Short mmCIF file of C-alpha atoms in Angstrom, two decimals:
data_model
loop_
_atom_site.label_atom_id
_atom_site.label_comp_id
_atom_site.label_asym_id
_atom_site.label_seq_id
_atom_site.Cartn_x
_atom_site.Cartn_y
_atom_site.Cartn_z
CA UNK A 1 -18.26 -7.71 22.64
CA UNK A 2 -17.36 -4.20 21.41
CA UNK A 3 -13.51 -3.90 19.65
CA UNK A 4 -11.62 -2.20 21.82
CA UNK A 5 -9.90 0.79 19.95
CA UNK A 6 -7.27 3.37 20.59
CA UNK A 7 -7.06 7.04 19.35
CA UNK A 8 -4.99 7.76 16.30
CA UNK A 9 -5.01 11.62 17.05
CA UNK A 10 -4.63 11.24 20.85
CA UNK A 11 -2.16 14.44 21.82
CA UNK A 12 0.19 12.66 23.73
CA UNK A 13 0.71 9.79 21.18
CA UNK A 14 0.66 12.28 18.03
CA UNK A 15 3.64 14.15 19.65
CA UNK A 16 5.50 11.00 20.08
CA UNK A 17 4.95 9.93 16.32
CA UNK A 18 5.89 13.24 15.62
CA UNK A 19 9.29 13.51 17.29
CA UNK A 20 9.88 9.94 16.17
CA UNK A 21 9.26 10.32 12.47
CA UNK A 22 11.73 13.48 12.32
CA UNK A 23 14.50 11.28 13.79
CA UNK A 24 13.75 8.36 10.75
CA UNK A 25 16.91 7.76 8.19
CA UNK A 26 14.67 10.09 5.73
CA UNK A 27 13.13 12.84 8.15
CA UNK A 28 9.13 12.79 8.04
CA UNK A 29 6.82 15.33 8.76
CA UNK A 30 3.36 13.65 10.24
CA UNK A 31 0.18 15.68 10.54
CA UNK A 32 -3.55 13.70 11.86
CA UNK A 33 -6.50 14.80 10.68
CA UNK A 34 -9.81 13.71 12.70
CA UNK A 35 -11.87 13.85 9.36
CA UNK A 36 -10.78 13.99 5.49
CA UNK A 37 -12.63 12.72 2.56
CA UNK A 38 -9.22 11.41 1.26
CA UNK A 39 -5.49 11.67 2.74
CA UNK A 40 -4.54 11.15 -0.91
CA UNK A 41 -6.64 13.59 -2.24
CA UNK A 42 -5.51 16.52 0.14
CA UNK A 43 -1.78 16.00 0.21
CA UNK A 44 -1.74 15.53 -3.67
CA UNK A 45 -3.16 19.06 -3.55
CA UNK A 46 -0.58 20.16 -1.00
CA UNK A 47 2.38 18.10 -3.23
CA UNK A 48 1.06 20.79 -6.47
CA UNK A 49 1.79 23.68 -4.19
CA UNK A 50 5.33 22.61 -2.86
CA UNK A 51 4.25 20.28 0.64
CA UNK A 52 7.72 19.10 1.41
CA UNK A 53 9.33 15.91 0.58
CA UNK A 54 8.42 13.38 3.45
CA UNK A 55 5.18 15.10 4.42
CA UNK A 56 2.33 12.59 5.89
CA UNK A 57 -0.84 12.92 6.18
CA UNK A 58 -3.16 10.51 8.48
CA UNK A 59 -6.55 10.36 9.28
CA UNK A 60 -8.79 8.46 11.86
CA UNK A 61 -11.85 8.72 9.18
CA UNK A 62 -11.89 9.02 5.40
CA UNK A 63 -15.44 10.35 4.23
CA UNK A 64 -14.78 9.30 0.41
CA UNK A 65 -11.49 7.23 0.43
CA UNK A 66 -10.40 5.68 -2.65
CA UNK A 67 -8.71 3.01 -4.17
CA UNK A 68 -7.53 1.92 -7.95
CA UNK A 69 -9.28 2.94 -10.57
CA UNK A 70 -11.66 4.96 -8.29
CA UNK A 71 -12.80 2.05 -5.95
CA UNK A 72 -14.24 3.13 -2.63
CA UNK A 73 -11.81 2.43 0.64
CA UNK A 74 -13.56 1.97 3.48
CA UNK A 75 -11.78 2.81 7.09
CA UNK A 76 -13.30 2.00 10.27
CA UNK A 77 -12.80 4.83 12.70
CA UNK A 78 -10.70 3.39 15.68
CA UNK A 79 -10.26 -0.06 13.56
CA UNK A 80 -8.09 1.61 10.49
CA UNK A 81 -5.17 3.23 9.28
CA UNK A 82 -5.37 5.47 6.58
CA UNK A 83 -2.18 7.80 5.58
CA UNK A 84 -0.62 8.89 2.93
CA UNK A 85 2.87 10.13 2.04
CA UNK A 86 5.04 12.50 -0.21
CA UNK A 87 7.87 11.06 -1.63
CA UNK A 88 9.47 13.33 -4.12
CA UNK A 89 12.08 11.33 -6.92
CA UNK A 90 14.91 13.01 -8.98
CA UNK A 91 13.54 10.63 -11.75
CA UNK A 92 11.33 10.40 -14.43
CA UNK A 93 7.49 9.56 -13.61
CA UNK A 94 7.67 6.62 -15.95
CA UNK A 95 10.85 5.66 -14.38
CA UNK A 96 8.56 4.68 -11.57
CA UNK A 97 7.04 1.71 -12.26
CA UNK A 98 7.15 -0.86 -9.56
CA UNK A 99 6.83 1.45 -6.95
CA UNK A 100 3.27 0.06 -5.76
CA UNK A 101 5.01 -3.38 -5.31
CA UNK A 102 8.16 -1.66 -3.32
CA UNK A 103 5.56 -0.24 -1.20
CA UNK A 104 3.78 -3.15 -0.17
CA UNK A 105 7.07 -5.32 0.62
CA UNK A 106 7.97 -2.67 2.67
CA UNK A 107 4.24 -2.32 3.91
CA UNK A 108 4.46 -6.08 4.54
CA UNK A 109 8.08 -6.06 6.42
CA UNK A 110 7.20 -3.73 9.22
CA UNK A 111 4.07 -5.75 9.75
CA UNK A 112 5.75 -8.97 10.41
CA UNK A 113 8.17 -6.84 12.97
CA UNK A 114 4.98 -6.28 14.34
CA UNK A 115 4.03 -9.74 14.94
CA UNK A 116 1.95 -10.36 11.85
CA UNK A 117 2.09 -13.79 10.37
CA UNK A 118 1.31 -15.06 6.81
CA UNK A 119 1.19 -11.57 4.97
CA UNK A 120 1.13 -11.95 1.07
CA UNK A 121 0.99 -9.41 -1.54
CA UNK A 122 -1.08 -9.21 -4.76
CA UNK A 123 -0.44 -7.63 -7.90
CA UNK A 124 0.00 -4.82 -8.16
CA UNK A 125 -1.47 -3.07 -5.04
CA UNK A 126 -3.04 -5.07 -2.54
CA UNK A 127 -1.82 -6.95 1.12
CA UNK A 128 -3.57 -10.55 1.72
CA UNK A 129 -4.04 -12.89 4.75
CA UNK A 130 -5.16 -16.25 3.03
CA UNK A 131 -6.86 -14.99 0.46
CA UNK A 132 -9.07 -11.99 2.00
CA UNK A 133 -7.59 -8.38 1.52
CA UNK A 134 -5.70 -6.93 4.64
CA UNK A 135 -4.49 -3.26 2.86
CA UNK A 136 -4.32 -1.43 0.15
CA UNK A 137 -1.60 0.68 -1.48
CA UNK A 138 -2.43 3.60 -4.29
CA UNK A 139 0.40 5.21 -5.90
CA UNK A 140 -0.20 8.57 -7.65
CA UNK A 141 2.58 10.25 -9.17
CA UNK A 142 2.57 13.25 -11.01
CA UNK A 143 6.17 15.33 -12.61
CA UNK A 144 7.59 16.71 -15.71
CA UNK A 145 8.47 14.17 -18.41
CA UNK A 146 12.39 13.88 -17.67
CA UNK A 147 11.83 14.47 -13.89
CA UNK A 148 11.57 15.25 -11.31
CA UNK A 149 8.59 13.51 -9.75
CA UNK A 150 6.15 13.64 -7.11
CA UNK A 151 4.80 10.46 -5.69
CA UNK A 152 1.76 9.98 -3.55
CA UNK A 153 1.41 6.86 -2.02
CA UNK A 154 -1.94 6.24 0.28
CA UNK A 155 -1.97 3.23 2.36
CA UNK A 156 -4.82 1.64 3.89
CA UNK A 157 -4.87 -1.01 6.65
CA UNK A 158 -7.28 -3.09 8.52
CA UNK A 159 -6.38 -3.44 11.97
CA UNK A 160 -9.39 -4.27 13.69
CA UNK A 161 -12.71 -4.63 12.37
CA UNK A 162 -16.28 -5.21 13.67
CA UNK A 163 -19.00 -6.92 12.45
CA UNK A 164 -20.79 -3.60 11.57
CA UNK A 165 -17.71 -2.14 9.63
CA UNK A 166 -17.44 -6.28 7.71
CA UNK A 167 -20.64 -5.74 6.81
CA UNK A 168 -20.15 -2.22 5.29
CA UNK A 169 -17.29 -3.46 3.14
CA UNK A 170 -19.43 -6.16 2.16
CA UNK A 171 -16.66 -8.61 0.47
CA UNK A 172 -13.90 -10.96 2.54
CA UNK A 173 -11.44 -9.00 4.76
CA UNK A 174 -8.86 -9.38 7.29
CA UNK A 175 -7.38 -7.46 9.59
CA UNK A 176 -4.16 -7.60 11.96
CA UNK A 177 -6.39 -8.58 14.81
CA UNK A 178 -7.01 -12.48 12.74
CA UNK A 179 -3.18 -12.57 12.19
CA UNK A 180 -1.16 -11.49 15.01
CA UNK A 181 -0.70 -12.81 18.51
CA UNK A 182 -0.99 -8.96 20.01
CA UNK A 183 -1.85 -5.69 17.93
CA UNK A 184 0.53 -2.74 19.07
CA UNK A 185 -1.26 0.57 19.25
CA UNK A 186 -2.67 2.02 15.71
CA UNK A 187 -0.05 4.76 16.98
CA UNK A 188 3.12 2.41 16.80
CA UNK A 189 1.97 0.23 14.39
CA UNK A 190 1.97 3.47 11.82
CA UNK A 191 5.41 4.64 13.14
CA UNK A 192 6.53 1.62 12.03
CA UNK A 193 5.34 1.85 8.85
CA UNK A 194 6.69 4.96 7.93
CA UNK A 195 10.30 4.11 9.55
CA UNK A 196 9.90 0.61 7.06
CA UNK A 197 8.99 3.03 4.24
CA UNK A 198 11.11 6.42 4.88
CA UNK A 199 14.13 3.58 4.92
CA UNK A 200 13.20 1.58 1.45
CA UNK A 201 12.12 4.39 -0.06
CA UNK A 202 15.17 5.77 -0.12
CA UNK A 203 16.69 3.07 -1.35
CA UNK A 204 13.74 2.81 -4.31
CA UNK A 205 15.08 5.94 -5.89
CA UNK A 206 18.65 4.79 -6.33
CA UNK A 207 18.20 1.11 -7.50
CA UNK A 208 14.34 1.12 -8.56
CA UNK A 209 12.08 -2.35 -8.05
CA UNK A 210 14.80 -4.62 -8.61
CA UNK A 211 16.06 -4.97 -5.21
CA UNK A 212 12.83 -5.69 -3.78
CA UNK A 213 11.46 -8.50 -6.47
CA UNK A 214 13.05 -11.44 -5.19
CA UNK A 215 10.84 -10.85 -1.53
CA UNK A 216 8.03 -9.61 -3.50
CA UNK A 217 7.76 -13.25 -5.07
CA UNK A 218 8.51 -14.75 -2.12
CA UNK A 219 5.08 -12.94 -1.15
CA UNK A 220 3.46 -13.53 -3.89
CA UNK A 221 -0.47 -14.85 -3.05
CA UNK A 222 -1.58 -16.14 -6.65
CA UNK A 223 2.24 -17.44 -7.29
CA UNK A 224 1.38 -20.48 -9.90
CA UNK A 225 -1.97 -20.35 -9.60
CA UNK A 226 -4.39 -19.79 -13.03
CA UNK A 227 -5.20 -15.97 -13.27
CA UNK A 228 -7.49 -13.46 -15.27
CA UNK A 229 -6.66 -10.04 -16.12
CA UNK A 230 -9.59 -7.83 -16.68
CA UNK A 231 -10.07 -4.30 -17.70
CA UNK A 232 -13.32 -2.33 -17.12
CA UNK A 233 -14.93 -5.83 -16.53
CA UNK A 234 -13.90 -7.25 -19.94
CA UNK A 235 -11.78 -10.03 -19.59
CA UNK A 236 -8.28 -9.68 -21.73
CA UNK A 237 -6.22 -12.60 -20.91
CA UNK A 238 -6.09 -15.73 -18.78
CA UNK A 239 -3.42 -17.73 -17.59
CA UNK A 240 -0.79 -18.92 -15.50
CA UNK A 241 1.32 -15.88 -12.87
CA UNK A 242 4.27 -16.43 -12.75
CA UNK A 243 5.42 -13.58 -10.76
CA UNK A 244 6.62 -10.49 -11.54
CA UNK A 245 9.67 -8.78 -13.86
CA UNK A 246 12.14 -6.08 -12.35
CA UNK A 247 10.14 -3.18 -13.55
CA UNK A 248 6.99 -4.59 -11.73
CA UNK A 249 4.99 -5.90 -14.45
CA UNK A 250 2.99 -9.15 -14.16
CA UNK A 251 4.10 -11.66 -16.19
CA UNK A 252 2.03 -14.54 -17.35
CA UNK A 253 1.90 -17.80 -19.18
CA UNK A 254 -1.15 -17.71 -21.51
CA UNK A 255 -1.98 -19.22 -25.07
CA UNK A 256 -0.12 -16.75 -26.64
CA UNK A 257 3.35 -17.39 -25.00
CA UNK A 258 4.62 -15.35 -21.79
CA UNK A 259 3.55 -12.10 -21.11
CA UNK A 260 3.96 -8.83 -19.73
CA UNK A 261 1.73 -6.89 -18.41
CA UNK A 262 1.77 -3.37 -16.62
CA UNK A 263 -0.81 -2.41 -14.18
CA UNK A 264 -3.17 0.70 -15.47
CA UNK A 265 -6.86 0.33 -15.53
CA UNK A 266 -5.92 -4.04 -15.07
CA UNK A 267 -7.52 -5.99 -12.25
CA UNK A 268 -6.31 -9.17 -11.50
CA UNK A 269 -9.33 -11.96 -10.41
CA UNK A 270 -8.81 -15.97 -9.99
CA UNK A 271 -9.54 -17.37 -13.22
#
């Protein structure tokens, strides 16, 4: 049986999210794109020449989406959601940290309003349902040393996938199809993403991660379980996660005491 899809750039529906996003807490500006080979990509191009704070960019199919550390991201046209927005900070870039993990709580909320059940986040970037990867957040951030900053943060979502586009990604997935009663329209489902977002966002750039840990933990997929950091396949440390500190970093329990760790070029793998 074929999935049955809806169109992301469907006139009608585009004018709606439009109108809608520029009545949001934070005002948003929402452009769809039938083809890109990155949201990210283009609108950190467009951030470099002064796009506007709140500017989003979506697009029914990415031709070379990305993830960390340059990891293909596969959307399935009609099955996806693939956007990206422009968040510009007053602060610091390296007073930024954290703002991956804001993103996915408030990635994670709006899903559950949705009807979404059993959404967990892992560190630092990724959305779970058991233990197969729902979404994807990549936060790129560019700015003068003391600020201001420029933030870029794509966000990828499975909504509903067919055996053809499983078999492309080629490792477990899930999508919002396997854990919700009813899937809205790709169209509302990303409105209420960036209403979830446009509102924590704001609230990100006066207070930081710290107001957002304690339901990041809550979310937390590996919470207690034994963990291995990696970076460019070379194992660096093993041991037990306990969670997360209030500036985002991982912390662990591993031979050597507990740890900190910030994300970079880290991947974190069961041990």
């Amino acid at each position: 049986m074929a999935v049955p899809t809806d169109s992301l750039d469907d006139a009608l529906d585009t004018a709606a999210l439009a109108s809608r996003a520029a009545r949001f807490s934070t005002p948003l500006s929402v452009e769809v794109l039938d083809e890109c080979a990155s949201t990210s990509s283009v609108l950190l191009e467009r951030a470099a020449v002064g796009a506007a704070h709140g500017s989003v960019l979506a697009c029914e199919h990415q031709s070379a989406g990305r993830g960390r550390r340059g990891n293909p991201w596969f959307s399935a046209r009609g099955g996806s959601i693939a956007f990206s927005l422009l968040w510009r900070f007053e602060a610091r870039p390296a007073a930024l940290s954290g703002l991956s993990l804001a993103a996915a709580v408030l990635v994670a909320r709006a899903l559950e309003r949705e009807g979404a059940a059993g959404v967990r986040l892992k560190w630092p970037n990724d959305l779970l349902h058991g233990d197969a990867k729902l979404g994807g957040i990549l936060v790129e951030v560019s700015g003068e040393a003391r600020g201001p900053s420029a933030a870029v943060i794509g966000v990828g979502l499975n909504v509903r996938l067919d055996a053809e586009a499983r078999a492309r990604i080629g490792q477990p997935v899930a999508d919002l199809a396997g854990c919700a009663a009813s899937v809205p329209s790709r169209t509302e489902l990303l409105a209420a993403l960036l209403d979830s977002l446009a509102q924590g966002l704001a609230r990100f750039g006066r207070e930081g991660f710290a107001p957002f840990r304690d339901e990041w933990q809550r979310r937390h997929a590996w919470q207690g379980r034994r963990v291995a950091l990696t970076a460019s396949g070379r194992r660096v440390v093993e041991g037990e996660a306990l969670g997360v500190a209030e500036d985002g970093a991982l912390v662990l329990r591993s031979p050597g005491g507990v740890e900190r760790f910030h994300s970079g070029e880290l991947s974190l793998r069961p041990a």
